[in-house]
């Protein structure tokens, strides 16, 4: 059974860096069939795709976040991570990690439960 | 960017009702349309992929239809566990995946 679990601080100060990790079980981040993704949902708003990383380390990111975003993958720990720099209150959101598969129409077939990150001093 | 517009934004219905949610794309996306169910505190769930394909393990009361710019998610007979928020997502314009604004399905 595939499971994803986000972890990281729930509170980040403005201008600092938001760091999250997603731990995957029941699947391998080294699989060439999937892209490992981040999606967020600000309070009261809709879902926004942040970006994904492939096992090789290649990435694709939302242009609106590109200059502040770093994605990484650790195949040994079966984890992938997100770093978002220079955060503001607009980055307050529930952050989800998810698996994106090619074979099912590029859909996000497994998600974590999400973690709320609040940007506040 | 491809914009996705869902309607209605909220919907009240009763257990046993048949309900439909519509998603419209700002340009043709062929059948590259997926549907998700979100509940507070739970992992979001993929319901339908590629417009009309039921994800494994999803009850058959859920169905999807459409192609091009207009798509529909239908729940044939609402169950108590179906009250949630539903989102469509286009995967035509990869990798800039975009979602609809969501439809909140509430108990009448």
mmCIF file of C-alpha atoms in Angstrom:
data_model
loop_
_atom_site.group_PDB
_atom_site.id
_atom_site.type_symbol
_atom_site.label_atom_id
_atom_site.label_comp_id
_atom_site.label_asym_id
_atom_site.label_seq_id
_atom_site.Cartn_x
_atom_site.Cartn_y
_atom_site.Cartn_z
ATOM 1 C CA UNK A 1 0.000 0.000 0.000
ATOM 2 C CA UNK A 2 1.485 3.287 -1.116
ATOM 3 C CA UNK A 3 1.707 5.946 1.582
ATOM 4 C CA UNK A 4 3.189 9.430 1.608
ATOM 5 C CA UNK A 5 3.807 11.492 4.738
ATOM 6 C CA UNK A 6 4.836 15.129 4.910
ATOM 7 C CA UNK A 7 7.021 16.423 7.742
ATOM 8 C CA UNK A 8 8.507 19.767 8.695
ATOM 9 C CA UNK A 9 7.965 22.869 10.802
ATOM 10 C CA UNK A 10 4.423 24.171 11.107
ATOM 11 C CA UNK A 11 5.540 27.764 11.653
ATOM 12 C CA UNK A 12 8.058 29.740 9.613
ATOM 13 C CA UNK A 13 8.998 33.400 10.021
ATOM 14 C CA UNK A 14 8.660 35.809 7.118
ATOM 15 C CA UNK A 15 11.748 36.008 4.861
ATOM 16 C CA UNK A 16 12.993 32.650 6.111
ATOM 17 C CA UNK A 17 13.073 29.286 4.312
ATOM 18 C CA UNK A 18 10.273 26.732 4.386
ATOM 19 C CA UNK A 19 11.557 23.147 4.311
ATOM 20 C CA UNK A 20 9.427 20.036 4.003
ATOM 21 C CA UNK A 21 10.162 16.353 3.457
ATOM 22 C CA UNK A 22 7.910 13.637 2.108
ATOM 23 C CA UNK A 23 8.601 10.059 3.168
ATOM 24 C CA UNK A 24 7.317 7.396 0.801
ATOM 25 C CA UNK A 25 6.431 3.823 1.775
ATOM 26 C CA UNK A 26 5.060 1.044 -0.386
ATOM 27 C CA UNK A 27 6.695 2.501 -3.495
ATOM 28 C CA UNK A 28 10.146 3.569 -4.590
ATOM 29 C CA UNK A 29 11.100 7.119 -5.502
ATOM 30 C CA UNK A 30 13.623 5.445 -7.835
ATOM 31 C CA UNK A 31 10.829 4.201 -10.087
ATOM 32 C CA UNK A 32 10.989 5.598 -13.610
ATOM 33 C CA UNK A 33 7.185 5.502 -13.875
ATOM 34 C CA UNK A 34 6.482 8.360 -11.488
ATOM 35 C CA UNK A 35 7.200 11.977 -10.690
ATOM 36 C CA UNK A 36 7.193 13.086 -7.061
ATOM 37 C CA UNK A 37 5.200 16.238 -6.592
ATOM 38 C CA UNK A 38 4.250 19.042 -4.256
ATOM 39 C CA UNK A 39 0.871 20.785 -4.234
ATOM 40 C CA UNK A 40 -0.420 23.430 -1.836
ATOM 41 C CA UNK A 41 -3.746 24.896 -0.752
ATOM 42 C CA UNK A 42 -3.877 28.313 0.919
ATOM 43 C CA UNK A 43 -6.652 28.694 3.510
ATOM 44 C CA UNK A 44 -10.022 29.047 1.810
ATOM 45 C CA UNK A 45 -8.512 28.751 -1.667
ATOM 46 C CA UNK A 46 -7.957 26.113 -4.322
ATOM 47 C CA UNK A 47 -5.099 23.786 -5.128
ATOM 48 C CA UNK A 48 -1.846 25.013 -6.678
ATOM 49 C CA UNK A 49 0.741 22.696 -8.254
ATOM 50 C CA UNK A 50 4.212 23.617 -6.972
ATOM 51 C CA UNK A 51 6.496 21.255 -8.863
ATOM 52 C CA UNK A 52 7.840 17.744 -9.226
ATOM 53 C CA UNK A 53 11.118 15.868 -9.164
ATOM 54 C CA UNK A 54 12.076 12.698 -11.026
ATOM 55 C CA UNK A 55 14.313 10.011 -9.533
ATOM 56 C CA UNK A 56 17.169 11.255 -11.716
ATOM 57 C CA UNK A 57 16.965 14.652 -10.045
ATOM 58 C CA UNK A 58 15.391 16.480 -12.969
ATOM 59 C CA UNK A 59 12.681 18.886 -11.908
ATOM 60 C CA UNK A 60 9.830 20.967 -13.204
ATOM 61 C CA UNK A 61 8.386 23.843 -11.213
ATOM 62 C CA UNK A 62 5.548 26.326 -11.327
ATOM 63 C CA UNK A 63 6.952 29.486 -12.942
ATOM 64 C CA UNK A 64 5.362 31.585 -10.203
ATOM 65 C CA UNK A 65 7.643 29.920 -7.618
ATOM 66 C CA UNK A 66 10.643 28.952 -9.721
ATOM 67 C CA UNK A 67 13.085 31.560 -8.412
ATOM 68 C CA UNK A 68 12.467 30.590 -4.754
ATOM 69 C CA UNK A 69 12.054 26.828 -5.035
ATOM 70 C CA UNK A 70 14.466 23.931 -4.700
ATOM 71 C CA UNK A 71 13.384 20.301 -4.989
ATOM 72 C CA UNK A 72 15.549 17.327 -4.097
ATOM 73 C CA UNK A 73 15.269 13.554 -3.846
ATOM 74 C CA UNK A 74 17.033 11.039 -1.587
ATOM 75 C CA UNK A 75 16.733 7.579 -3.104
ATOM 76 C CA UNK A 76 18.456 5.921 -0.139
ATOM 77 C CA UNK A 77 15.948 7.270 2.377
ATOM 78 C CA UNK A 78 13.058 7.022 -0.141
ATOM 79 C CA UNK A 79 12.234 10.669 0.450
ATOM 80 C CA UNK A 80 11.910 13.869 -1.495
ATOM 81 C CA UNK A 81 12.025 17.428 -0.232
ATOM 82 C CA UNK A 82 11.029 21.005 -0.889
ATOM 83 C CA UNK A 83 12.739 24.265 0.086
ATOM 84 C CA UNK A 84 10.999 27.574 -0.506
ATOM 85 C CA UNK A 85 13.019 30.689 0.278
ATOM 86 C CA UNK A 86 11.993 34.227 1.252
ATOM 87 C CA UNK A 87 8.533 33.203 2.392
ATOM 88 C CA UNK A 88 5.697 35.630 3.033
ATOM 89 C CA UNK A 89 2.203 35.295 4.466
ATOM 90 C CA UNK A 90 1.043 34.349 0.954
ATOM 91 C CA UNK A 91 2.951 31.073 1.347
ATOM 92 C CA UNK A 92 0.761 30.020 4.270
ATOM 93 C CA UNK A 93 -0.977 26.857 3.095
ATOM 94 C CA UNK A 94 -1.542 23.157 3.554
ATOM 95 C CA UNK A 95 1.287 21.514 1.656
ATOM 96 C CA UNK A 96 0.701 18.092 0.111
ATOM 97 C CA UNK A 97 3.150 15.667 -1.434
ATOM 98 C CA UNK A 98 1.779 13.409 -4.146
ATOM 99 C CA UNK A 99 2.781 10.837 -6.742
ATOM 100 C CA UNK A 100 2.240 11.770 -10.390
ATOM 101 C CA UNK A 101 1.917 8.876 -12.809
ATOM 102 C CA UNK A 102 2.248 8.870 -16.594
ATOM 103 C CA UNK A 103 0.179 5.799 -17.176
ATOM 104 C CA UNK A 104 -2.987 7.182 -15.656
ATOM 105 C CA UNK A 105 -3.194 10.355 -17.675
ATOM 106 C CA UNK A 106 -0.661 12.222 -15.572
ATOM 107 C CA UNK A 107 -2.862 12.127 -12.498
ATOM 108 C CA UNK A 108 -1.855 12.406 -8.852
ATOM 109 C CA UNK A 109 -2.785 8.904 -7.694
ATOM 110 C CA UNK A 110 -1.487 8.960 -4.114
ATOM 111 C CA UNK A 111 -1.254 11.916 -1.750
ATOM 112 C CA UNK A 112 -0.082 12.612 1.773
ATOM 113 C CA UNK A 113 -2.520 13.958 4.369
ATOM 114 C CA UNK A 114 -0.993 17.395 4.091
ATOM 115 C CA UNK A 115 0.773 19.622 6.594
ATOM 116 C CA UNK A 116 -0.231 23.167 7.480
ATOM 117 C CA UNK A 117 2.600 25.661 7.276
ATOM 118 C CA UNK A 118 1.940 29.114 8.683
ATOM 119 C CA UNK A 119 4.202 32.046 7.857
ATOM 120 C CA UNK A 120 4.095 34.475 10.740
ATOM 121 C CA UNK A 121 6.445 36.329 13.040
ATOM 122 C CA UNK B 1 -2.006 28.843 -18.664
ATOM 123 C CA UNK B 2 -5.105 26.715 -19.065
ATOM 124 C CA UNK B 3 -7.853 27.912 -16.715
ATOM 125 C CA UNK B 4 -10.266 25.402 -15.223
ATOM 126 C CA UNK B 5 -13.703 26.589 -14.110
ATOM 127 C CA UNK B 6 -15.971 24.408 -11.991
ATOM 128 C CA UNK B 7 -19.668 24.830 -11.385
ATOM 129 C CA UNK B 8 -21.359 25.058 -9.071
ATOM 130 C CA UNK B 9 -18.932 26.240 -6.399
ATOM 131 C CA UNK B 10 -21.175 24.670 -3.760
ATOM 132 C CA UNK B 11 -24.018 22.233 -3.825
ATOM 133 C CA UNK B 12 -26.502 20.966 -1.242
ATOM 134 C CA UNK B 13 -27.940 17.489 -1.719
ATOM 135 C CA UNK B 14 -29.417 14.573 0.185
ATOM 136 C CA UNK B 15 -28.302 10.977 0.615
ATOM 137 C CA UNK B 16 -29.515 9.020 -2.399
ATOM 138 C CA UNK B 17 -29.533 12.019 -4.763
ATOM 139 C CA UNK B 18 -27.843 12.016 -8.152
ATOM 140 C CA UNK B 19 -25.499 14.969 -8.502
ATOM 141 C CA UNK B 20 -23.299 16.328 -11.259
ATOM 142 C CA UNK B 21 -20.382 18.734 -11.158
ATOM 143 C CA UNK B 22 -19.121 20.463 -14.275
ATOM 144 C CA UNK B 23 -15.588 21.492 -15.190
ATOM 145 C CA UNK B 24 -14.803 23.686 -18.193
ATOM 146 C CA UNK B 25 -11.333 24.267 -19.637
ATOM 147 C CA UNK B 26 -10.285 27.546 -21.255
ATOM 148 C CA UNK B 27 -9.064 25.577 -24.285
ATOM 149 C CA UNK B 28 -9.352 22.036 -25.533
ATOM 150 C CA UNK B 29 -7.580 19.507 -23.318
ATOM 151 C CA UNK B 30 -8.715 16.355 -25.131
ATOM 152 C CA UNK B 31 -9.389 13.826 -22.342
ATOM 153 C CA UNK B 32 -6.591 14.974 -20.028
ATOM 154 C CA UNK B 33 -8.882 15.640 -17.091
ATOM 155 C CA UNK B 34 -8.785 14.141 -13.597
ATOM 156 C CA UNK B 35 -11.130 14.406 -10.603
ATOM 157 C CA UNK B 36 -10.232 14.366 -6.894
ATOM 158 C CA UNK B 37 -12.097 14.237 -3.595
ATOM 159 C CA UNK B 38 -10.769 16.233 -0.636
ATOM 160 C CA UNK B 39 -11.817 15.913 2.988
ATOM 161 C CA UNK B 40 -10.305 17.899 5.885
ATOM 162 C CA UNK B 41 -7.404 16.121 7.546
ATOM 163 C CA UNK B 42 -7.393 13.241 5.062
ATOM 164 C CA UNK B 43 -5.248 12.429 2.054
ATOM 165 C CA UNK B 44 -6.932 13.606 -1.156
ATOM 166 C CA UNK B 45 -8.255 10.812 -3.312
ATOM 167 C CA UNK B 46 -8.072 10.334 -7.080
ATOM 168 C CA UNK B 47 -11.519 9.364 -8.355
ATOM 169 C CA UNK B 48 -11.397 9.585 -12.136
ATOM 170 C CA UNK B 49 -8.450 9.861 -14.527
ATOM 171 C CA UNK B 50 -8.376 10.646 -18.229
ATOM 172 C CA UNK B 51 -11.929 12.014 -18.071
ATOM 173 C CA UNK B 52 -13.816 8.751 -17.691
ATOM 174 C CA UNK B 53 -11.616 6.071 -16.120
ATOM 175 C CA UNK B 54 -12.502 4.983 -12.609
ATOM 176 C CA UNK B 55 -9.484 4.734 -10.332
ATOM 177 C CA UNK B 56 -9.017 1.340 -8.708
ATOM 178 C CA UNK B 57 -10.964 1.015 -5.460
ATOM 179 C CA UNK B 58 -13.337 3.908 -6.173
ATOM 180 C CA UNK B 59 -17.046 3.007 -5.938
ATOM 181 C CA UNK B 60 -18.872 2.626 -9.237
ATOM 182 C CA UNK B 61 -21.408 5.316 -8.270
ATOM 183 C CA UNK B 62 -18.742 7.794 -9.400
ATOM 184 C CA UNK B 63 -18.423 8.388 -13.127
ATOM 185 C CA UNK B 64 -16.813 10.920 -15.405
ATOM 186 C CA UNK B 65 -17.569 12.074 -18.921
ATOM 187 C CA UNK B 66 -16.582 14.677 -21.471
ATOM 188 C CA UNK B 67 -13.775 15.680 -23.779
ATOM 189 C CA UNK B 68 -12.414 18.842 -25.318
ATOM 190 C CA UNK B 69 -13.437 21.649 -22.981
ATOM 191 C CA UNK B 70 -16.456 20.341 -21.051
ATOM 192 C CA UNK B 71 -16.394 17.602 -18.441
ATOM 193 C CA UNK B 72 -18.761 16.204 -15.824
ATOM 194 C CA UNK B 73 -18.348 14.237 -12.617
ATOM 195 C CA UNK B 74 -21.519 12.386 -11.621
ATOM 196 C CA UNK B 75 -22.333 10.624 -8.377
ATOM 197 C CA UNK B 76 -25.309 8.375 -9.063
ATOM 198 C CA UNK B 77 -26.569 7.908 -5.510
ATOM 199 C CA UNK B 78 -24.980 10.037 -2.804
ATOM 200 C CA UNK B 79 -23.686 8.268 0.276
ATOM 201 C CA UNK B 80 -22.883 9.983 3.599
ATOM 202 C CA UNK B 81 -19.137 9.604 2.980
ATOM 203 C CA UNK B 82 -19.377 11.499 -0.334
ATOM 204 C CA UNK B 83 -19.889 14.897 1.289
ATOM 205 C CA UNK B 84 -16.581 16.561 0.523
ATOM 206 C CA UNK B 85 -14.957 19.042 -1.847
ATOM 207 C CA UNK B 86 -14.275 17.965 -5.421
ATOM 208 C CA UNK B 87 -11.608 19.321 -7.772
ATOM 209 C CA UNK B 88 -10.894 18.833 -11.431
ATOM 210 C CA UNK B 89 -7.326 19.022 -12.783
ATOM 211 C CA UNK B 90 -6.011 19.254 -16.324
ATOM 212 C CA UNK B 91 -2.918 17.315 -17.351
ATOM 213 C CA UNK B 92 -2.861 18.427 -21.006
ATOM 214 C CA UNK B 93 -0.563 21.370 -20.484
ATOM 215 C CA UNK B 94 2.275 19.513 -18.790
ATOM 216 C CA UNK B 95 3.998 20.225 -16.635
ATOM 217 C CA UNK B 96 1.938 23.263 -15.572
ATOM 218 C CA UNK B 97 -0.932 21.317 -14.064
ATOM 219 C CA UNK B 98 -3.906 23.439 -13.044
ATOM 220 C CA UNK B 99 -6.931 22.730 -10.899
ATOM 221 C CA UNK B 100 -10.468 24.020 -10.809
ATOM 222 C CA UNK B 101 -11.506 26.162 -7.862
ATOM 223 C CA UNK B 102 -13.405 23.305 -6.215
ATOM 224 C CA UNK B 103 -17.022 22.328 -5.569
ATOM 225 C CA UNK B 104 -18.130 21.837 -1.973
ATOM 226 C CA UNK B 105 -20.817 19.188 -1.662
ATOM 227 C CA UNK B 106 -22.869 19.620 1.507
ATOM 228 C CA UNK B 107 -25.695 17.752 3.154
ATOM 229 C CA UNK B 108 -29.115 19.316 2.623
#
